[in-house]
Amino acid sequence: MVAEADDVVSAKLLTTSAPPATATATANANAKVTSDGLIITITDAIRSFLTAASKDSHLSRYLNDLSSSLIMQSTIPYKSLKTIWFGSNHDTRPDLSSLLSGSDFIFTSPKPREKSEELKLRLKKLEEAAERNVYQELVKDITPKKGVEEEEPFSSYKDQLGFGKHLVFFVFFLQHCQGIMFILNFMLCQMHVILDLLTILLVWGLREGIGILCYLVCMRHNHISL
């Protein structure tokens, strides 16, 4: 089953059109070694396999050139080695596990991220603030403590302005309160006068009404008698 799968992969690689060869083998090798992916070290077994692959007529021209460019390298991409291995004749190529035996993985460090100017400035300010805090912590027992000065009331222009606004509002409110109290007192006095007048009119009206009623009763009684 493994041999059949290798044949299928090899047939696909051979029928695929190969990209044009590079100008020089060195440039091609550098492009492959610096490509992304897993990087492995070359052993004698891998170098022998690449040497044979560079002259293998079963491979395409592209794979021959790729094998030639990787022979003298100390490290190669695993992807390139696997491509050459799959393209080789499965009857003559070595087993992949034995080919990779003794090879090591090469882990490359990523490029350090550059800090922006804004971040550098912020880090500098934080570092200076941390240094000041450390210095103050060291000399806190040496430097004399400053007495707490009594804060003067209305020491700032803003406080004075705020106090003046409240004072003007309070005086304005008192003046209006006095006016309102005067109006209320005047209305109460007028209410007393009005109540007195109503009382007088009510008493006078009752007396006049009773007199008129008595007169009408007497007139009716005399008329009945006649």
mmCIF file of C-alpha atoms in Angstrom:
data_model
loop_
_atom_site.group_PDB
_atom_site.id
_atom_site.type_symbol
_atom_site.label_atom_id
_atom_site.label_comp_id
_atom_site.label_asym_id
_atom_site.label_seq_id
_atom_site.Cartn_x
_atom_site.Cartn_y
_atom_site.Cartn_z
ATOM 1 C CA MET A 1 0.000 0.000 0.000
ATOM 2 C CA VAL A 2 2.859 2.408 0.817
ATOM 3 C CA ALA A 3 4.575 1.654 -2.500
ATOM 4 C CA GLU A 4 1.339 2.299 -4.426
ATOM 5 C CA ALA A 5 0.833 5.630 -2.613
ATOM 6 C CA ASP A 6 4.421 6.619 -3.434
ATOM 7 C CA ASP A 7 3.846 5.790 -7.097
ATOM 8 C CA VAL A 8 0.713 7.950 -7.200
ATOM 9 C CA VAL A 9 2.512 10.889 -5.610
ATOM 10 C CA SER A 10 5.502 10.440 -7.918
ATOM 11 C CA ALA A 11 3.246 10.380 -10.982
ATOM 12 C CA LYS A 12 1.549 13.600 -9.884
ATOM 13 C CA LEU A 13 4.884 15.303 -9.314
ATOM 14 C CA LEU A 14 6.174 14.236 -12.718
ATOM 15 C CA THR A 15 3.056 15.356 -14.596
ATOM 16 C CA THR A 16 3.106 18.753 -12.911
ATOM 17 C CA SER A 17 4.981 21.375 -14.889
ATOM 18 C CA ALA A 18 8.181 22.320 -13.074
ATOM 19 C CA PRO A 19 8.995 25.980 -12.470
ATOM 20 C CA PRO A 20 11.906 27.472 -14.386
ATOM 21 C CA ALA A 21 15.376 26.887 -12.992
ATOM 22 C CA THR A 22 17.122 29.723 -11.172
ATOM 23 C CA ALA A 23 20.088 31.606 -12.553
ATOM 24 C CA THR A 24 22.547 29.914 -10.221
ATOM 25 C CA ALA A 25 22.430 26.960 -7.876
ATOM 26 C CA THR A 26 23.582 29.106 -4.950
ATOM 27 C CA ALA A 27 20.675 31.520 -5.241
ATOM 28 C CA ASN A 28 18.264 28.607 -5.474
ATOM 29 C CA ALA A 29 19.726 27.022 -2.350
ATOM 30 C CA ASN A 30 19.580 30.246 -0.360
ATOM 31 C CA ALA A 31 15.942 30.725 -1.327
ATOM 32 C CA LYS A 32 15.102 27.210 -0.175
ATOM 33 C CA VAL A 33 17.051 27.289 3.073
ATOM 34 C CA THR A 34 15.545 30.597 4.149
ATOM 35 C CA SER A 35 11.992 29.477 3.264
ATOM 36 C CA ASP A 36 9.429 28.948 5.981
ATOM 37 C CA GLY A 37 8.929 25.488 7.476
ATOM 38 C CA LEU A 38 10.872 22.866 9.377
ATOM 39 C CA ILE A 39 14.678 23.019 8.956
ATOM 40 C CA ILE A 40 16.843 19.925 9.503
ATOM 41 C CA THR A 41 20.584 19.273 9.495
ATOM 42 C CA ILE A 42 22.148 17.301 6.643
ATOM 43 C CA THR A 43 23.684 13.930 7.476
ATOM 44 C CA ASP A 44 25.904 11.780 5.260
ATOM 45 C CA ALA A 45 22.890 9.665 4.329
ATOM 46 C CA ILE A 46 20.915 12.739 3.230
ATOM 47 C CA ARG A 47 23.872 14.145 1.286
ATOM 48 C CA SER A 48 24.356 10.811 -0.509
ATOM 49 C CA PHE A 49 20.653 10.724 -1.362
ATOM 50 C CA LEU A 50 20.761 14.299 -2.710
ATOM 51 C CA THR A 51 23.852 13.502 -4.792
ATOM 52 C CA ALA A 52 22.102 10.536 -6.364
ATOM 53 C CA ALA A 53 18.904 12.552 -6.864
ATOM 54 C CA SER A 54 20.762 15.336 -8.687
ATOM 55 C CA LYS A 55 21.713 12.803 -11.392
ATOM 56 C CA ASP A 56 18.487 10.786 -11.360
ATOM 57 C CA SER A 57 16.849 10.888 -14.797
ATOM 58 C CA HIS A 58 13.577 9.780 -13.231
ATOM 59 C CA LEU A 59 13.246 13.209 -11.580
ATOM 60 C CA SER A 60 12.304 16.446 -13.277
ATOM 61 C CA ARG A 61 14.882 19.099 -14.133
ATOM 62 C CA TYR A 62 13.613 21.235 -11.293
ATOM 63 C CA LEU A 63 14.150 18.476 -8.705
ATOM 64 C CA ASN A 64 17.615 17.735 -10.133
ATOM 65 C CA ASP A 65 18.631 21.378 -9.746
ATOM 66 C CA LEU A 66 17.095 21.521 -6.287
ATOM 67 C CA SER A 67 19.051 18.446 -5.189
ATOM 68 C CA SER A 68 22.293 19.904 -6.558
ATOM 69 C CA SER A 69 21.752 23.188 -4.737
ATOM 70 C CA LEU A 70 21.152 21.458 -1.391
ATOM 71 C CA ILE A 71 24.142 19.097 -1.408
ATOM 72 C CA MET A 72 26.682 21.588 -0.016
ATOM 73 C CA GLN A 73 24.323 23.108 2.549
ATOM 74 C CA SER A 74 24.574 22.277 6.248
ATOM 75 C CA THR A 75 20.827 22.608 6.768
ATOM 76 C CA ILE A 76 17.905 22.119 4.396
ATOM 77 C CA PRO A 77 14.124 22.498 4.569
ATOM 78 C CA TYR A 78 12.359 19.255 5.359
ATOM 79 C CA LYS A 79 9.711 20.153 2.779
ATOM 80 C CA SER A 80 12.306 20.207 -0.032
ATOM 81 C CA LEU A 81 13.790 16.873 1.049
ATOM 82 C CA LYS A 82 10.341 15.296 1.203
ATOM 83 C CA THR A 83 9.488 16.619 -2.279
ATOM 84 C CA ILE A 84 12.664 15.106 -3.740
ATOM 85 C CA TRP A 85 12.072 11.827 -1.893
ATOM 86 C CA PHE A 86 8.482 11.516 -3.145
ATOM 87 C CA GLY A 87 9.627 12.250 -6.701
ATOM 88 C CA SER A 88 12.338 9.566 -6.595
ATOM 89 C CA ASN A 89 11.845 5.990 -7.704
ATOM 90 C CA HIS A 90 10.445 4.003 -4.802
ATOM 91 C CA ASP A 91 12.495 0.980 -5.793
ATOM 92 C CA THR A 92 15.841 2.770 -5.427
ATOM 93 C CA ARG A 93 15.178 5.445 -2.814
ATOM 94 C CA PRO A 94 15.975 4.736 0.874
ATOM 95 C CA ASP A 95 13.332 4.539 3.546
ATOM 96 C CA LEU A 96 12.331 7.996 4.814
ATOM 97 C CA SER A 97 12.749 7.084 8.490
ATOM 98 C CA SER A 98 16.274 5.749 7.914
ATOM 99 C CA LEU A 99 17.084 8.786 5.763
ATOM 100 C CA LEU A 100 16.151 11.152 8.602
ATOM 101 C CA SER A 101 17.965 9.119 11.249
ATOM 102 C CA GLY A 102 20.600 11.244 13.011
ATOM 103 C CA SER A 103 19.272 14.532 11.682
ATOM 104 C CA ASP A 104 18.408 17.334 14.109
ATOM 105 C CA PHE A 105 15.767 20.035 13.997
ATOM 106 C CA ILE A 106 16.917 23.649 13.700
ATOM 107 C CA PHE A 107 14.742 26.168 15.505
ATOM 108 C CA THR A 108 15.238 29.737 14.339
ATOM 109 C CA SER A 109 14.444 32.645 16.624
ATOM 110 C CA PRO A 110 11.862 35.080 15.268
ATOM 111 C CA LYS A 111 12.923 38.603 14.465
ATOM 112 C CA PRO A 112 12.521 40.819 17.524
ATOM 113 C CA ARG A 113 9.562 43.127 17.284
ATOM 114 C CA GLU A 114 10.531 46.745 16.908
ATOM 115 C CA LYS A 115 9.026 49.129 19.421
ATOM 116 C CA SER A 116 7.275 52.250 18.224
ATOM 117 C CA GLU A 117 8.500 55.692 19.254
ATOM 118 C CA GLU A 118 5.380 56.232 21.341
ATOM 119 C CA LEU A 119 5.952 52.969 23.208
ATOM 120 C CA LYS A 120 9.629 53.815 23.787
ATOM 121 C CA LEU A 121 8.678 57.219 25.214
ATOM 122 C CA ARG A 122 6.074 55.667 27.484
ATOM 123 C CA LEU A 123 8.500 53.017 28.732
ATOM 124 C CA LYS A 124 11.076 55.730 29.420
ATOM 125 C CA LYS A 125 8.574 57.710 31.495
ATOM 126 C CA LEU A 126 7.602 54.597 33.445
ATOM 127 C CA GLU A 127 11.260 53.808 34.092
ATOM 128 C CA GLU A 128 11.918 57.351 35.345
ATOM 129 C CA ALA A 129 8.840 57.192 37.602
ATOM 130 C CA ALA A 130 10.009 53.857 39.020
ATOM 131 C CA GLU A 131 13.479 55.293 39.705
ATOM 132 C CA ARG A 132 11.964 58.292 41.514
ATOM 133 C CA ASN A 133 9.822 56.007 43.652
ATOM 134 C CA VAL A 134 12.840 53.892 44.568
ATOM 135 C CA TYR A 135 14.858 57.003 45.456
ATOM 136 C CA GLN A 136 12.072 58.430 47.615
ATOM 137 C CA GLU A 137 11.733 55.094 49.365
ATOM 138 C CA LEU A 138 15.465 55.091 50.147
ATOM 139 C CA VAL A 139 15.634 58.640 51.529
ATOM 140 C CA LYS A 140 12.277 58.743 53.321
ATOM 141 C CA ASP A 141 13.986 58.125 56.704
ATOM 142 C CA ILE A 142 16.708 60.732 56.054
ATOM 143 C CA THR A 143 14.890 63.761 54.724
ATOM 144 C CA PRO A 144 12.834 65.674 57.308
ATOM 145 C CA LYS A 145 9.130 65.420 56.958
ATOM 146 C CA LYS A 146 7.416 68.588 55.900
ATOM 147 C CA GLY A 147 4.735 69.851 58.245
ATOM 148 C CA VAL A 148 1.263 69.933 56.927
ATOM 149 C CA GLU A 149 0.546 73.545 56.169
ATOM 150 C CA GLU A 150 -2.846 74.851 57.083
ATOM 151 C CA GLU A 151 -4.750 75.522 53.971
ATOM 152 C CA GLU A 152 -6.154 79.006 53.784
ATOM 153 C CA PRO A 153 -9.829 79.212 52.917
ATOM 154 C CA PHE A 154 -10.514 80.487 49.429
ATOM 155 C CA SER A 155 -6.847 80.236 48.507
ATOM 156 C CA SER A 156 -7.587 79.968 44.820
ATOM 157 C CA TYR A 157 -9.398 82.254 42.442
ATOM 158 C CA LYS A 158 -11.856 79.477 41.650
ATOM 159 C CA ASP A 159 -12.822 79.116 45.332
ATOM 160 C CA GLN A 160 -13.292 82.866 45.706
ATOM 161 C CA LEU A 161 -15.458 83.047 42.615
ATOM 162 C CA GLY A 162 -17.578 80.135 43.805
ATOM 163 C CA PHE A 163 -18.080 81.711 47.221
ATOM 164 C CA GLY A 164 -19.082 85.035 45.610
ATOM 165 C CA LYS A 165 -21.656 83.306 43.418
ATOM 166 C CA HIS A 166 -23.199 81.561 46.415
ATOM 167 C CA LEU A 167 -23.274 84.817 48.399
ATOM 168 C CA VAL A 168 -25.013 86.746 45.600
ATOM 169 C CA PHE A 169 -27.558 83.971 45.212
ATOM 170 C CA PHE A 170 -28.233 83.945 48.974
ATOM 171 C CA VAL A 171 -28.755 87.744 49.117
ATOM 172 C CA PHE A 172 -31.019 87.603 46.071
ATOM 173 C CA PHE A 173 -33.004 84.814 47.704
ATOM 174 C CA LEU A 174 -33.399 86.795 50.956
ATOM 175 C CA GLN A 175 -34.625 89.856 49.085
ATOM 176 C CA HIS A 176 -37.214 87.821 47.276
ATOM 177 C CA CYS A 177 -38.256 86.160 50.519
ATOM 178 C CA GLN A 178 -38.795 89.576 52.114
ATOM 179 C CA GLY A 179 -40.909 90.674 49.150
ATOM 180 C CA ILE A 180 -42.951 87.504 49.315
ATOM 181 C CA MET A 181 -43.494 87.905 53.082
ATOM 182 C CA PHE A 182 -44.614 91.510 52.589
ATOM 183 C CA ILE A 183 -47.134 90.463 49.943
ATOM 184 C CA LEU A 184 -48.429 87.669 52.173
ATOM 185 C CA ASN A 185 -48.825 90.037 55.133
ATOM 186 C CA PHE A 186 -50.635 92.565 52.952
ATOM 187 C CA MET A 187 -52.959 89.880 51.640
ATOM 188 C CA LEU A 188 -53.676 88.660 55.174
ATOM 189 C CA CYS A 189 -54.543 92.205 56.286
ATOM 190 C CA GLN A 190 -56.817 92.625 53.303
ATOM 191 C CA MET A 191 -58.435 89.306 54.098
ATOM 192 C CA HIS A 192 -59.253 90.523 57.592
ATOM 193 C CA VAL A 193 -60.882 93.682 56.174
ATOM 194 C CA ILE A 194 -62.817 91.680 53.623
ATOM 195 C CA LEU A 195 -64.008 89.251 56.277
ATOM 196 C CA ASP A 196 -65.181 92.128 58.454
ATOM 197 C CA LEU A 197 -67.087 93.675 55.544
ATOM 198 C CA LEU A 198 -68.674 90.363 54.705
ATOM 199 C CA THR A 199 -69.709 89.892 58.316
ATOM 200 C CA ILE A 200 -71.291 93.370 58.428
ATOM 201 C CA LEU A 201 -73.099 92.837 55.158
ATOM 202 C CA LEU A 202 -74.301 89.448 56.275
ATOM 203 C CA VAL A 203 -75.672 90.788 59.574
ATOM 204 C CA TRP A 204 -77.271 93.786 57.868
ATOM 205 C CA GLY A 205 -78.750 91.593 55.178
ATOM 206 C CA LEU A 206 -80.213 89.219 57.741
ATOM 207 C CA ARG A 207 -81.784 92.063 59.681
ATOM 208 C CA GLU A 208 -83.245 93.662 56.565
ATOM 209 C CA GLY A 209 -84.471 90.343 55.316
ATOM 210 C CA ILE A 210 -86.176 89.520 58.612
ATOM 211 C CA GLY A 211 -87.825 92.968 58.690
ATOM 212 C CA ILE A 212 -89.127 92.658 55.143
ATOM 213 C CA LEU A 213 -90.388 89.142 55.869
ATOM 214 C CA CYS A 214 -92.231 90.346 58.971
ATOM 215 C CA TYR A 215 -93.776 93.219 57.024
ATOM 216 C CA LEU A 216 -95.041 90.889 54.317
ATOM 217 C CA VAL A 217 -96.521 88.531 56.904
ATOM 218 C CA CYS A 218 -98.363 91.404 58.599
ATOM 219 C CA MET A 219 -99.701 92.742 55.308
ATOM 220 C CA ARG A 220 -100.982 89.325 54.345
ATOM 221 C CA HIS A 221 -102.643 88.892 57.726
ATOM 222 C CA ASN A 222 -104.436 92.271 57.474
ATOM 223 C CA HIS A 223 -105.599 91.492 53.957
ATOM 224 C CA ILE A 224 -107.125 88.215 55.090
ATOM 225 C CA SER A 225 -108.893 89.947 57.980
ATOM 226 C CA LEU A 226 -110.556 92.485 55.644
#
